[in-house]
Amino acid sequence: MSRSDVLNRYLFDDLHARGELVQLKQSYQEILGEHDYPAGVRTLLGELLAATCLLTATIKFEGEITVQLQGDGPVGYIAVNGNHNQQMRGIARLKEATDAQGLKALIGKGNMIITIRPNQGEAYQGVVALDRDTLADCLAHYFEVSEQIPTQIWLFCDEQAQQTGGALVQLMPDGEDKEKQQQDFDHLCQLTQTIKSEELFTLDAETLLYRLYHQEEVRLFEPQNVSYQCSCSTEKCLAAIAQIEPTELKSILAEQGNLSMTCDYCMTTYAFNEQDLSAYLDEGKDAAGGAVTKH
Ligand SMILES: [Zn+2]
């Protein structure tokens, strides 16, 4: 069922708008796999996964996006990270057990923080308050305030069937006849609004697009596969370790025998002993050299 994890992009050439459709099953299952989240958290994580795929596909360069929600509710932190190759990972941290459902009940009063990290160039961050009822509406609000591009997002998640997905419609204004372009955009949103979760979970993109937009000219691009993949590595751990003062590093090793780091997303543990870290223990020495073994 490779068709289930796919992102489709398309253009409405005559209407100054673009669209995306994402349908996910396996990557969602794999993200849930390592963790034992309650139903409400599984649903929110599924929506956040679909949303991050849609957002990742809007960036025009190689790099990655992290969308995180944090607040004073029972879920203190939930985040999905993905890159231009649609390799996704996600995590939720609970402060307490909860059977709550929905964005507000789970996150409480809080913020959505979107961090975009191009492979070349500076990272940048946008923050909006989570003051709308749904994640999709909060994202539309984010586009409105930080990007100033009219964007509408629809998210669907069935945590029991372990399927998630969503759609995005975005205006591509060209500076002429703004009123007409806004009307066209509203029209596309009305058409997209009719999408049902069972259609998203069962139909292929061509069939679904035909159902939604059969009176419009739609140009569909090659689909992109979406997969679960964690980007943690020995190298990234060592880059973090390089930031620690040698004296502090020595005291950690003296106390614990080794230095171990566990990836929040995939729960992989990386452990380094004194020998592994010898290059980082000498004050003033260039820490870039030295062979490293993963345990
Ligand atoms: Zn990892």
PDB file of C-alpha atoms and ligand atoms in Angstrom:
ATOM      1  CA  MET A   1       0.000   0.000   0.000  1.00  0.00           C
ATOM      2  CA  SER A   2       2.604   2.552  -1.029  1.00  0.00           C
ATOM      3  CA  ARG A   3      -0.216   4.744  -2.357  1.00  0.00           C
ATOM      4  CA  SER A   4      -1.275   5.468   1.222  1.00  0.00           C
ATOM      5  CA  ASP A   5       1.732   7.639   2.030  1.00  0.00           C
ATOM      6  CA  VAL A   6       1.785  10.193  -0.690  1.00  0.00           C
ATOM      7  CA  LEU A   7       1.756  13.925  -1.172  1.00  0.00           C
ATOM      8  CA  ASN A   8       0.225  15.395  -4.301  1.00  0.00           C
ATOM      9  CA  ARG A   9       0.677  18.968  -5.484  1.00  0.00           C
ATOM     10  CA  TYR A  10      -1.383  20.633  -8.150  1.00  0.00           C
ATOM     11  CA  LEU A  11      -1.972  23.980  -9.772  1.00  0.00           C
ATOM     12  CA  PHE A  12      -5.129  25.760 -10.781  1.00  0.00           C
ATOM     13  CA  ASP A  13      -3.466  27.646 -13.621  1.00  0.00           C
ATOM     14  CA  ASP A  14      -6.408  29.900 -14.401  1.00  0.00           C
ATOM     15  CA  LEU A  15      -7.219  30.676 -10.789  1.00  0.00           C
ATOM     16  CA  HIS A  16      -3.874  31.804  -9.339  1.00  0.00           C
ATOM     17  CA  ALA A  17      -3.919  29.078  -6.759  1.00  0.00           C
ATOM     18  CA  ARG A  18      -2.108  25.929  -5.807  1.00  0.00           C
ATOM     19  CA  GLY A  19      -3.251  22.889  -3.899  1.00  0.00           C
ATOM     20  CA  GLU A  20      -1.890  19.916  -1.999  1.00  0.00           C
ATOM     21  CA  LEU A  21      -3.320  16.650  -0.840  1.00  0.00           C
ATOM     22  CA  VAL A  22      -1.623  14.332   1.630  1.00  0.00           C
ATOM     23  CA  GLN A  23      -2.699  10.770   2.505  1.00  0.00           C
ATOM     24  CA  LEU A  24      -0.807   8.890   5.207  1.00  0.00           C
ATOM     25  CA  LYS A  25      -0.965   5.510   6.853  1.00  0.00           C
ATOM     26  CA  GLN A  26       2.355   3.753   7.318  1.00  0.00           C
ATOM     27  CA  SER A  27       4.384   6.795   8.362  1.00  0.00           C
ATOM     28  CA  TYR A  28       1.675   7.671  10.902  1.00  0.00           C
ATOM     29  CA  GLN A  29       1.696   4.106  12.277  1.00  0.00           C
ATOM     30  CA  GLU A  30       5.474   4.200  12.583  1.00  0.00           C
ATOM     31  CA  ILE A  31       5.432   7.523  14.435  1.00  0.00           C
ATOM     32  CA  LEU A  32       2.863   6.137  16.885  1.00  0.00           C
ATOM     33  CA  GLY A  33       4.697   2.819  17.059  1.00  0.00           C
ATOM     34  CA  GLU A  34       7.353   3.550  19.649  1.00  0.00           C
ATOM     35  CA  HIS A  35       5.009   5.349  22.017  1.00  0.00           C
ATOM     36  CA  ASP A  36       1.905   4.650  24.035  1.00  0.00           C
ATOM     37  CA  TYR A  37      -0.173   7.799  23.573  1.00  0.00           C
ATOM     38  CA  PRO A  38      -3.830   8.136  24.560  1.00  0.00           C
ATOM     39  CA  ALA A  39      -6.417   8.457  21.756  1.00  0.00           C
ATOM     40  CA  GLY A  40      -6.719  12.259  21.810  1.00  0.00           C
ATOM     41  CA  VAL A  41      -2.957  12.701  21.552  1.00  0.00           C
ATOM     42  CA  ARG A  42      -2.750  10.168  18.704  1.00  0.00           C
ATOM     43  CA  THR A  43      -5.368  12.162  16.816  1.00  0.00           C
ATOM     44  CA  LEU A  44      -3.647  15.497  17.366  1.00  0.00           C
ATOM     45  CA  LEU A  45      -0.283  14.024  16.388  1.00  0.00           C
ATOM     46  CA  GLY A  46      -1.873  12.630  13.205  1.00  0.00           C
ATOM     47  CA  GLU A  47      -3.306  16.032  12.311  1.00  0.00           C
ATOM     48  CA  LEU A  48       0.015  17.690  13.051  1.00  0.00           C
ATOM     49  CA  LEU A  49       1.794  15.134  10.858  1.00  0.00           C
ATOM     50  CA  ALA A  50      -0.519  15.798   7.904  1.00  0.00           C
ATOM     51  CA  ALA A  51      -0.234  19.557   8.471  1.00  0.00           C
ATOM     52  CA  THR A  52       3.564  19.457   8.555  1.00  0.00           C
ATOM     53  CA  CYS A  53       3.676  17.477   5.286  1.00  0.00           C
ATOM     54  CA  LEU A  54       1.484  20.148   3.678  1.00  0.00           C
ATOM     55  CA  LEU A  55       3.679  22.934   5.057  1.00  0.00           C
ATOM     56  CA  THR A  56       6.918  21.244   4.090  1.00  0.00           C
ATOM     57  CA  ALA A  57       5.645  21.090   0.520  1.00  0.00           C
ATOM     58  CA  THR A  58       5.131  24.865   0.468  1.00  0.00           C
ATOM     59  CA  ILE A  59       8.827  25.660   1.022  1.00  0.00           C
ATOM     60  CA  LYS A  60      10.761  26.374  -2.124  1.00  0.00           C
ATOM     61  CA  PHE A  61      14.212  25.281  -0.965  1.00  0.00           C
ATOM     62  CA  GLU A  62      15.870  22.233   0.551  1.00  0.00           C
ATOM     63  CA  GLY A  63      15.565  22.148   4.299  1.00  0.00           C
ATOM     64  CA  GLU A  64      13.261  21.229   7.129  1.00  0.00           C
ATOM     65  CA  ILE A  65      10.272  22.476   9.074  1.00  0.00           C
ATOM     66  CA  THR A  66       9.328  21.830  12.672  1.00  0.00           C
ATOM     67  CA  VAL A  67       5.796  22.603  13.805  1.00  0.00           C
ATOM     68  CA  GLN A  68       5.448  22.502  17.556  1.00  0.00           C
ATOM     69  CA  LEU A  69       2.568  23.218  19.882  1.00  0.00           C
ATOM     70  CA  GLN A  70       3.132  23.992  23.497  1.00  0.00           C
ATOM     71  CA  GLY A  71       0.880  25.170  26.272  1.00  0.00           C
ATOM     72  CA  ASP A  72      -0.381  24.752  29.808  1.00  0.00           C
ATOM     73  CA  GLY A  73      -2.652  21.752  29.068  1.00  0.00           C
ATOM     74  CA  PRO A  74      -1.991  18.060  29.773  1.00  0.00           C
ATOM     75  CA  VAL A  75       0.165  17.824  26.625  1.00  0.00           C
ATOM     76  CA  GLY A  76       3.025  20.197  27.324  1.00  0.00           C
ATOM     77  CA  TYR A  77       4.685  19.725  23.969  1.00  0.00           C
ATOM     78  CA  ILE A  78       3.891  18.072  20.658  1.00  0.00           C
ATOM     79  CA  ALA A  79       5.967  18.462  17.510  1.00  0.00           C
ATOM     80  CA  VAL A  80       6.426  17.125  14.007  1.00  0.00           C
ATOM     81  CA  ASN A  81       9.584  17.646  12.007  1.00  0.00           C
ATOM     82  CA  GLY A  82       9.902  17.031   8.286  1.00  0.00           C
ATOM     83  CA  ASN A  83      12.132  17.850   5.332  1.00  0.00           C
ATOM     84  CA  HIS A  84      11.796  18.576   1.603  1.00  0.00           C
ATOM     85  CA  ASN A  85      12.051  14.836   0.906  1.00  0.00           C
ATOM     86  CA  GLN A  86       8.917  14.335   3.023  1.00  0.00           C
ATOM     87  CA  GLN A  87      10.794  12.363   5.661  1.00  0.00           C
ATOM     88  CA  MET A  88       8.799  12.937   8.827  1.00  0.00           C
ATOM     89  CA  ARG A  89       9.070  12.287  12.547  1.00  0.00           C
ATOM     90  CA  GLY A  90       6.946  13.349  15.500  1.00  0.00           C
ATOM     91  CA  ILE A  91       6.748  13.364  19.278  1.00  0.00           C
ATOM     92  CA  ALA A  92       4.355  14.278  22.100  1.00  0.00           C
ATOM     93  CA  ARG A  93       5.250  14.882  25.741  1.00  0.00           C
ATOM     94  CA  LEU A  94       2.519  14.492  28.309  1.00  0.00           C
ATOM     95  CA  LYS A  95       2.592  16.145  31.703  1.00  0.00           C
ATOM     96  CA  GLU A  96      -0.100  13.819  32.972  1.00  0.00           C
ATOM     97  CA  ALA A  97      -2.392  11.028  31.772  1.00  0.00           C
ATOM     98  CA  THR A  98      -5.293  12.451  29.808  1.00  0.00           C
ATOM     99  CA  ASP A  99      -8.415  11.285  27.999  1.00  0.00           C
ATOM    100  CA  ALA A 100      -8.986  14.778  26.583  1.00  0.00           C
ATOM    101  CA  GLN A 101      -9.783  15.259  22.891  1.00  0.00           C
ATOM    102  CA  GLY A 102      -9.144  18.253  20.685  1.00  0.00           C
ATOM    103  CA  LEU A 103      -6.550  20.968  20.427  1.00  0.00           C
ATOM    104  CA  LYS A 104      -7.790  23.212  23.237  1.00  0.00           C
ATOM    105  CA  ALA A 105      -8.371  20.482  25.799  1.00  0.00           C
ATOM    106  CA  LEU A 106      -4.978  18.906  25.108  1.00  0.00           C
ATOM    107  CA  ILE A 107      -2.697  21.917  24.714  1.00  0.00           C
ATOM    108  CA  GLY A 108      -4.621  24.534  26.691  1.00  0.00           C
ATOM    109  CA  LYS A 109      -3.461  28.094  26.395  1.00  0.00           C
ATOM    110  CA  GLY A 110      -0.359  28.143  24.265  1.00  0.00           C
ATOM    111  CA  ASN A 111       1.460  28.781  21.026  1.00  0.00           C
ATOM    112  CA  MET A 112       2.267  27.222  17.710  1.00  0.00           C
ATOM    113  CA  ILE A 113       5.913  27.677  16.789  1.00  0.00           C
ATOM    114  CA  ILE A 114       6.981  27.023  13.207  1.00  0.00           C
ATOM    115  CA  THR A 115      10.716  26.798  12.621  1.00  0.00           C
ATOM    116  CA  ILE A 116      12.017  26.678   9.055  1.00  0.00           C
ATOM    117  CA  ARG A 117      15.635  25.623   8.593  1.00  0.00           C
ATOM    118  CA  PRO A 118      16.995  25.858   5.050  1.00  0.00           C
ATOM    119  CA  ASN A 119      20.041  23.663   4.383  1.00  0.00           C
ATOM    120  CA  GLN A 120      21.715  26.839   3.143  1.00  0.00           C
ATOM    121  CA  GLY A 121      21.115  29.998   5.138  1.00  0.00           C
ATOM    122  CA  GLU A 122      19.563  31.175   8.349  1.00  0.00           C
ATOM    123  CA  ALA A 123      16.737  29.480  10.205  1.00  0.00           C
ATOM    124  CA  TYR A 124      13.644  31.519  10.950  1.00  0.00           C
ATOM    125  CA  GLN A 125      10.716  31.117  13.252  1.00  0.00           C
ATOM    126  CA  GLY A 126       7.072  32.206  13.310  1.00  0.00           C
ATOM    127  CA  VAL A 127       4.889  32.103  16.401  1.00  0.00           C
ATOM    128  CA  VAL A 128       1.106  32.401  16.658  1.00  0.00           C
ATOM    129  CA  ALA A 129      -1.153  31.975  19.662  1.00  0.00           C
ATOM    130  CA  LEU A 130      -3.349  28.883  19.573  1.00  0.00           C
ATOM    131  CA  ASP A 131      -6.487  30.955  19.771  1.00  0.00           C
ATOM    132  CA  ARG A 132      -8.578  29.139  17.152  1.00  0.00           C
ATOM    133  CA  ASP A 133     -10.590  25.990  17.772  1.00  0.00           C
ATOM    134  CA  THR A 134      -8.792  23.665  15.390  1.00  0.00           C
ATOM    135  CA  LEU A 135      -5.227  23.089  14.275  1.00  0.00           C
ATOM    136  CA  ALA A 136      -6.269  23.755  10.658  1.00  0.00           C
ATOM    137  CA  ASP A 137      -7.664  27.190  11.617  1.00  0.00           C
ATOM    138  CA  CYS A 138      -4.543  28.015  13.650  1.00  0.00           C
ATOM    139  CA  LEU A 139      -2.417  27.230  10.595  1.00  0.00           C
ATOM    140  CA  ALA A 140      -4.568  29.413   8.346  1.00  0.00           C
ATOM    141  CA  HIS A 141      -4.083  32.162  10.929  1.00  0.00           C
ATOM    142  CA  TYR A 142      -0.315  31.594  10.833  1.00  0.00           C
ATOM    143  CA  PHE A 143      -0.254  32.067   7.045  1.00  0.00           C
ATOM    144  CA  GLU A 144      -2.396  35.165   7.388  1.00  0.00           C
ATOM    145  CA  VAL A 145      -0.152  36.910   9.926  1.00  0.00           C
ATOM    146  CA  SER A 146       3.341  35.687   9.091  1.00  0.00           C
ATOM    147  CA  GLU A 147       3.284  34.972   5.365  1.00  0.00           C
ATOM    148  CA  GLN A 148       0.300  37.119   4.418  1.00  0.00           C
ATOM    149  CA  ILE A 149      -0.814  34.552   1.873  1.00  0.00           C
ATOM    150  CA  PRO A 150      -4.454  33.432   1.960  1.00  0.00           C
ATOM    151  CA  THR A 151      -4.241  29.711   2.760  1.00  0.00           C
ATOM    152  CA  GLN A 152      -6.841  27.202   3.860  1.00  0.00           C
ATOM    153  CA  ILE A 153      -6.094  23.793   5.372  1.00  0.00           C
ATOM    154  CA  TRP A 154      -8.320  20.777   6.054  1.00  0.00           C
ATOM    155  CA  LEU A 155      -7.111  17.978   8.321  1.00  0.00           C
ATOM    156  CA  PHE A 156      -8.555  14.528   8.966  1.00  0.00           C
ATOM    157  CA  CYS A 157      -7.329  11.835  11.302  1.00  0.00           C
ATOM    158  CA  ASP A 158      -8.754   8.455  12.240  1.00  0.00           C
ATOM    159  CA  GLU A 159      -6.483   7.255  15.012  1.00  0.00           C
ATOM    160  CA  GLN A 160      -8.235   3.877  15.289  1.00  0.00           C
ATOM    161  CA  ALA A 161      -7.734   3.070  11.643  1.00  0.00           C
ATOM    162  CA  GLN A 162      -4.324   4.789  11.915  1.00  0.00           C
ATOM    163  CA  GLN A 163      -4.905   6.998   8.908  1.00  0.00           C
ATOM    164  CA  THR A 164      -4.389  10.702   8.583  1.00  0.00           C
ATOM    165  CA  GLY A 165      -4.353  13.283   5.836  1.00  0.00           C
ATOM    166  CA  GLY A 166      -5.293  16.706   4.675  1.00  0.00           C
ATOM    167  CA  ALA A 167      -5.619  19.266   1.930  1.00  0.00           C
ATOM    168  CA  LEU A 168      -4.297  22.759   1.365  1.00  0.00           C
ATOM    169  CA  VAL A 169      -5.363  25.519  -0.981  1.00  0.00           C
ATOM    170  CA  GLN A 170      -3.198  28.595  -1.310  1.00  0.00           C
ATOM    171  CA  LEU A 171      -3.627  31.757  -3.313  1.00  0.00           C
ATOM    172  CA  MET A 172      -0.740  32.806  -5.534  1.00  0.00           C
ATOM    173  CA  PRO A 173      -1.566  36.482  -6.036  1.00  0.00           C
ATOM    174  CA  ASP A 174       0.041  38.145  -9.058  1.00  0.00           C
ATOM    175  CA  GLY A 175      -0.777  41.733  -8.102  1.00  0.00           C
ATOM    176  CA  GLU A 176      -3.569  42.175 -10.636  1.00  0.00           C
ATOM    177  CA  ASP A 177      -7.298  42.155  -9.964  1.00  0.00           C
ATOM    178  CA  LYS A 178      -7.031  41.165  -6.323  1.00  0.00           C
ATOM    179  CA  GLU A 179     -10.776  41.035  -5.828  1.00  0.00           C
ATOM    180  CA  LYS A 180     -11.281  38.481  -8.607  1.00  0.00           C
ATOM    181  CA  GLN A 181      -8.403  36.349  -7.317  1.00  0.00           C
ATOM    182  CA  GLN A 182      -9.833  36.387  -3.801  1.00  0.00           C
ATOM    183  CA  GLN A 183     -13.232  35.321  -5.191  1.00  0.00           C
ATOM    184  CA  ASP A 184     -11.622  32.459  -7.108  1.00  0.00           C
ATOM    185  CA  PHE A 185      -9.781  31.402  -3.977  1.00  0.00           C
ATOM    186  CA  ASP A 186     -12.995  31.448  -1.933  1.00  0.00           C
ATOM    187  CA  HIS A 187     -14.649  29.350  -4.641  1.00  0.00           C
ATOM    188  CA  LEU A 188     -11.850  26.750  -4.501  1.00  0.00           C
ATOM    189  CA  CYS A 189     -12.132  26.671  -0.708  1.00  0.00           C
ATOM    190  CA  GLN A 190     -15.861  26.008  -0.966  1.00  0.00           C
ATOM    191  CA  LEU A 191     -15.199  23.106  -3.330  1.00  0.00           C
ATOM    192  CA  THR A 192     -12.436  21.701  -1.104  1.00  0.00           C
ATOM    193  CA  GLN A 193     -14.667  22.054   1.945  1.00  0.00           C
ATOM    194  CA  THR A 194     -16.859  19.234   0.570  1.00  0.00           C
ATOM    195  CA  ILE A 195     -14.068  16.662   0.992  1.00  0.00           C
ATOM    196  CA  LYS A 196     -14.980  13.820   3.352  1.00  0.00           C
ATOM    197  CA  SER A 197     -12.559  11.819   5.463  1.00  0.00           C
ATOM    198  CA  GLU A 198     -13.595   8.490   3.924  1.00  0.00           C
ATOM    199  CA  GLU A 199     -12.883   9.912   0.451  1.00  0.00           C
ATOM    200  CA  LEU A 200      -9.448  11.095   1.554  1.00  0.00           C
ATOM    201  CA  PHE A 201      -8.649   7.745   3.139  1.00  0.00           C
ATOM    202  CA  THR A 202      -9.866   5.540   0.297  1.00  0.00           C
ATOM    203  CA  LEU A 203      -9.611   7.338  -3.050  1.00  0.00           C
ATOM    204  CA  ASP A 204      -6.513   8.007  -5.106  1.00  0.00           C
ATOM    205  CA  ALA A 205      -5.613  11.626  -5.779  1.00  0.00           C
ATOM    206  CA  GLU A 206      -6.871  11.718  -9.398  1.00  0.00           C
ATOM    207  CA  THR A 207     -10.313  10.434  -8.432  1.00  0.00           C
ATOM    208  CA  LEU A 208     -10.528  12.734  -5.448  1.00  0.00           C
ATOM    209  CA  LEU A 209      -9.439  15.800  -7.421  1.00  0.00           C
ATOM    210  CA  TYR A 210     -11.952  14.991 -10.116  1.00  0.00           C
ATOM    211  CA  ARG A 211     -14.725  14.770  -7.511  1.00  0.00           C
ATOM    212  CA  LEU A 212     -13.745  18.063  -5.941  1.00  0.00           C
ATOM    213  CA  TYR A 213     -12.762  20.174  -8.941  1.00  0.00           C
ATOM    214  CA  HIS A 214     -14.171  18.538 -12.090  1.00  0.00           C
ATOM    215  CA  GLN A 215     -15.208  21.921 -13.506  1.00  0.00           C
ATOM    216  CA  GLU A 216     -11.781  23.448 -12.980  1.00  0.00           C
ATOM    217  CA  GLU A 217      -8.525  23.067 -14.858  1.00  0.00           C
ATOM    218  CA  VAL A 218      -6.163  21.214 -12.494  1.00  0.00           C
ATOM    219  CA  ARG A 219      -2.537  20.410 -13.296  1.00  0.00           C
ATOM    220  CA  LEU A 220      -1.332  17.536 -11.129  1.00  0.00           C
ATOM    221  CA  PHE A 221       2.417  17.064 -10.534  1.00  0.00           C
ATOM    222  CA  GLU A 222       4.294  13.835  -9.877  1.00  0.00           C
ATOM    223  CA  PRO A 223       3.340  12.552  -6.430  1.00  0.00           C
ATOM    224  CA  GLN A 224       5.960  12.500  -3.696  1.00  0.00           C
ATOM    225  CA  ASN A 225       6.295   9.629  -1.239  1.00  0.00           C
ATOM    226  CA  VAL A 226       6.084  10.418   2.451  1.00  0.00           C
ATOM    227  CA  SER A 227       8.016   8.296   4.930  1.00  0.00           C
ATOM    228  CA  TYR A 228       8.867   8.079   8.578  1.00  0.00           C
ATOM    229  CA  GLN A 229      12.539   8.709   9.141  1.00  0.00           C
ATOM    230  CA  CYS A 230      14.386  10.105  12.085  1.00  0.00           C
ATOM    231  CA  SER A 231      17.267  12.402  11.271  1.00  0.00           C
ATOM    232  CA  CYS A 232      19.164  11.814  14.521  1.00  0.00           C
ATOM    233  CA  SER A 233      22.754  10.585  14.151  1.00  0.00           C
ATOM    234  CA  THR A 234      26.062  10.093  15.936  1.00  0.00           C
ATOM    235  CA  GLU A 235      27.331  13.209  14.141  1.00  0.00           C
ATOM    236  CA  LYS A 236      24.459  15.364  15.449  1.00  0.00           C
ATOM    237  CA  CYS A 237      25.024  14.081  18.996  1.00  0.00           C
ATOM    238  CA  LEU A 238      28.717  14.928  18.728  1.00  0.00           C
ATOM    239  CA  ALA A 239      27.898  18.394  17.424  1.00  0.00           C
ATOM    240  CA  ALA A 240      25.838  18.923  20.595  1.00  0.00           C
ATOM    241  CA  ILE A 241      28.592  17.445  22.774  1.00  0.00           C
ATOM    242  CA  ALA A 242      31.100  19.834  21.185  1.00  0.00           C
ATOM    243  CA  GLN A 243      29.125  22.665  22.790  1.00  0.00           C
ATOM    244  CA  ILE A 244      29.771  21.292  26.302  1.00  0.00           C
ATOM    245  CA  GLU A 245      32.770  22.637  28.231  1.00  0.00           C
ATOM    246  CA  PRO A 246      35.567  20.006  28.530  1.00  0.00           C
ATOM    247  CA  THR A 247      35.582  20.356  32.337  1.00  0.00           C
ATOM    248  CA  GLU A 248      31.861  19.629  32.485  1.00  0.00           C
ATOM    249  CA  LEU A 249      32.257  16.736  30.077  1.00  0.00           C
ATOM    250  CA  LYS A 250      34.968  15.245  32.298  1.00  0.00           C
ATOM    251  CA  SER A 251      32.788  15.485  35.371  1.00  0.00           C
ATOM    252  CA  ILE A 252      29.851  13.771  33.567  1.00  0.00           C
ATOM    253  CA  LEU A 253      32.156  10.929  32.486  1.00  0.00           C
ATOM    254  CA  ALA A 254      33.633  10.641  35.999  1.00  0.00           C
ATOM    255  CA  GLU A 255      30.149  10.446  37.470  1.00  0.00           C
ATOM    256  CA  GLN A 256      28.356   8.247  34.934  1.00  0.00           C
ATOM    257  CA  GLY A 257      31.112   6.334  33.160  1.00  0.00           C
ATOM    258  CA  ASN A 258      29.765   7.386  29.786  1.00  0.00           C
ATOM    259  CA  LEU A 259      27.645  10.064  28.192  1.00  0.00           C
ATOM    260  CA  SER A 260      24.374   8.863  26.716  1.00  0.00           C
ATOM    261  CA  MET A 261      21.805  10.775  24.705  1.00  0.00           C
ATOM    262  CA  THR A 262      18.387   9.450  23.737  1.00  0.00           C
ATOM    263  CA  CYS A 263      16.587  10.827  20.702  1.00  0.00           C
ATOM    264  CA  ASP A 264      13.177  12.150  21.730  1.00  0.00           C
ATOM    265  CA  TYR A 265      11.616  11.203  18.427  1.00  0.00           C
ATOM    266  CA  CYS A 266      12.740   7.618  17.817  1.00  0.00           C
ATOM    267  CA  MET A 267      14.080   6.695  21.292  1.00  0.00           C
ATOM    268  CA  THR A 268      17.478   5.608  19.913  1.00  0.00           C
ATOM    269  CA  THR A 269      20.178   5.907  22.573  1.00  0.00           C
ATOM    270  CA  TYR A 270      23.660   7.035  21.636  1.00  0.00           C
ATOM    271  CA  ALA A 271      26.368   6.343  24.226  1.00  0.00           C
ATOM    272  CA  PHE A 272      29.920   7.672  24.223  1.00  0.00           C
ATOM    273  CA  ASN A 273      32.758   6.650  26.519  1.00  0.00           C
ATOM    274  CA  GLU A 274      35.882   8.569  27.426  1.00  0.00           C
ATOM    275  CA  GLN A 275      37.770   7.177  24.456  1.00  0.00           C
ATOM    276  CA  ASP A 276      35.025   8.199  22.025  1.00  0.00           C
ATOM    277  CA  LEU A 277      35.083  11.701  23.427  1.00  0.00           C
ATOM    278  CA  SER A 278      38.840  12.115  23.768  1.00  0.00           C
ATOM    279  CA  ALA A 279      38.877  14.779  21.065  1.00  0.00           C
ATOM    280  CA  TYR A 280      36.369  16.834  23.062  1.00  0.00           C
ATOM    281  CA  LEU A 281      38.102  16.514  26.424  1.00  0.00           C
ATOM    282  CA  ASP A 282      41.295  18.405  25.630  1.00  0.00           C
ATOM    283  CA  GLU A 283      40.781  22.064  26.229  1.00  0.00           C
ATOM    284  CA  GLY A 284      41.817  24.220  23.328  1.00  0.00           C
ATOM    285  CA  LYS A 285      42.159  21.292  20.946  1.00  0.00           C
ATOM    286  CA  ASP A 286      40.231  21.253  17.706  1.00  0.00           C
ATOM    287  CA  ALA A 287      37.342  18.899  18.403  1.00  0.00           C
ATOM    288  CA  ALA A 288      36.618  18.035  14.804  1.00  0.00           C
ATOM    289  CA  GLY A 289      39.052  15.116  14.553  1.00  0.00           C
ATOM    290  CA  GLY A 290      39.001  11.691  16.156  1.00  0.00           C
ATOM    291  CA  ALA A 291      37.303   8.449  15.270  1.00  0.00           C
ATOM    292  CA  VAL A 292      33.978   7.745  16.903  1.00  0.00           C
ATOM    293  CA  THR A 293      32.164   4.496  17.443  1.00  0.00           C
ATOM    294  CA  LYS A 294      28.479   4.172  18.105  1.00  0.00           C
ATOM    295  CA  HIS A 295      27.438   1.783  20.891  1.00  0.00           C
TER     296      HIS A 295
HETATM  297 ZN    ZN B   1      15.934   9.721  16.311  1.00  0.00          ZN
END
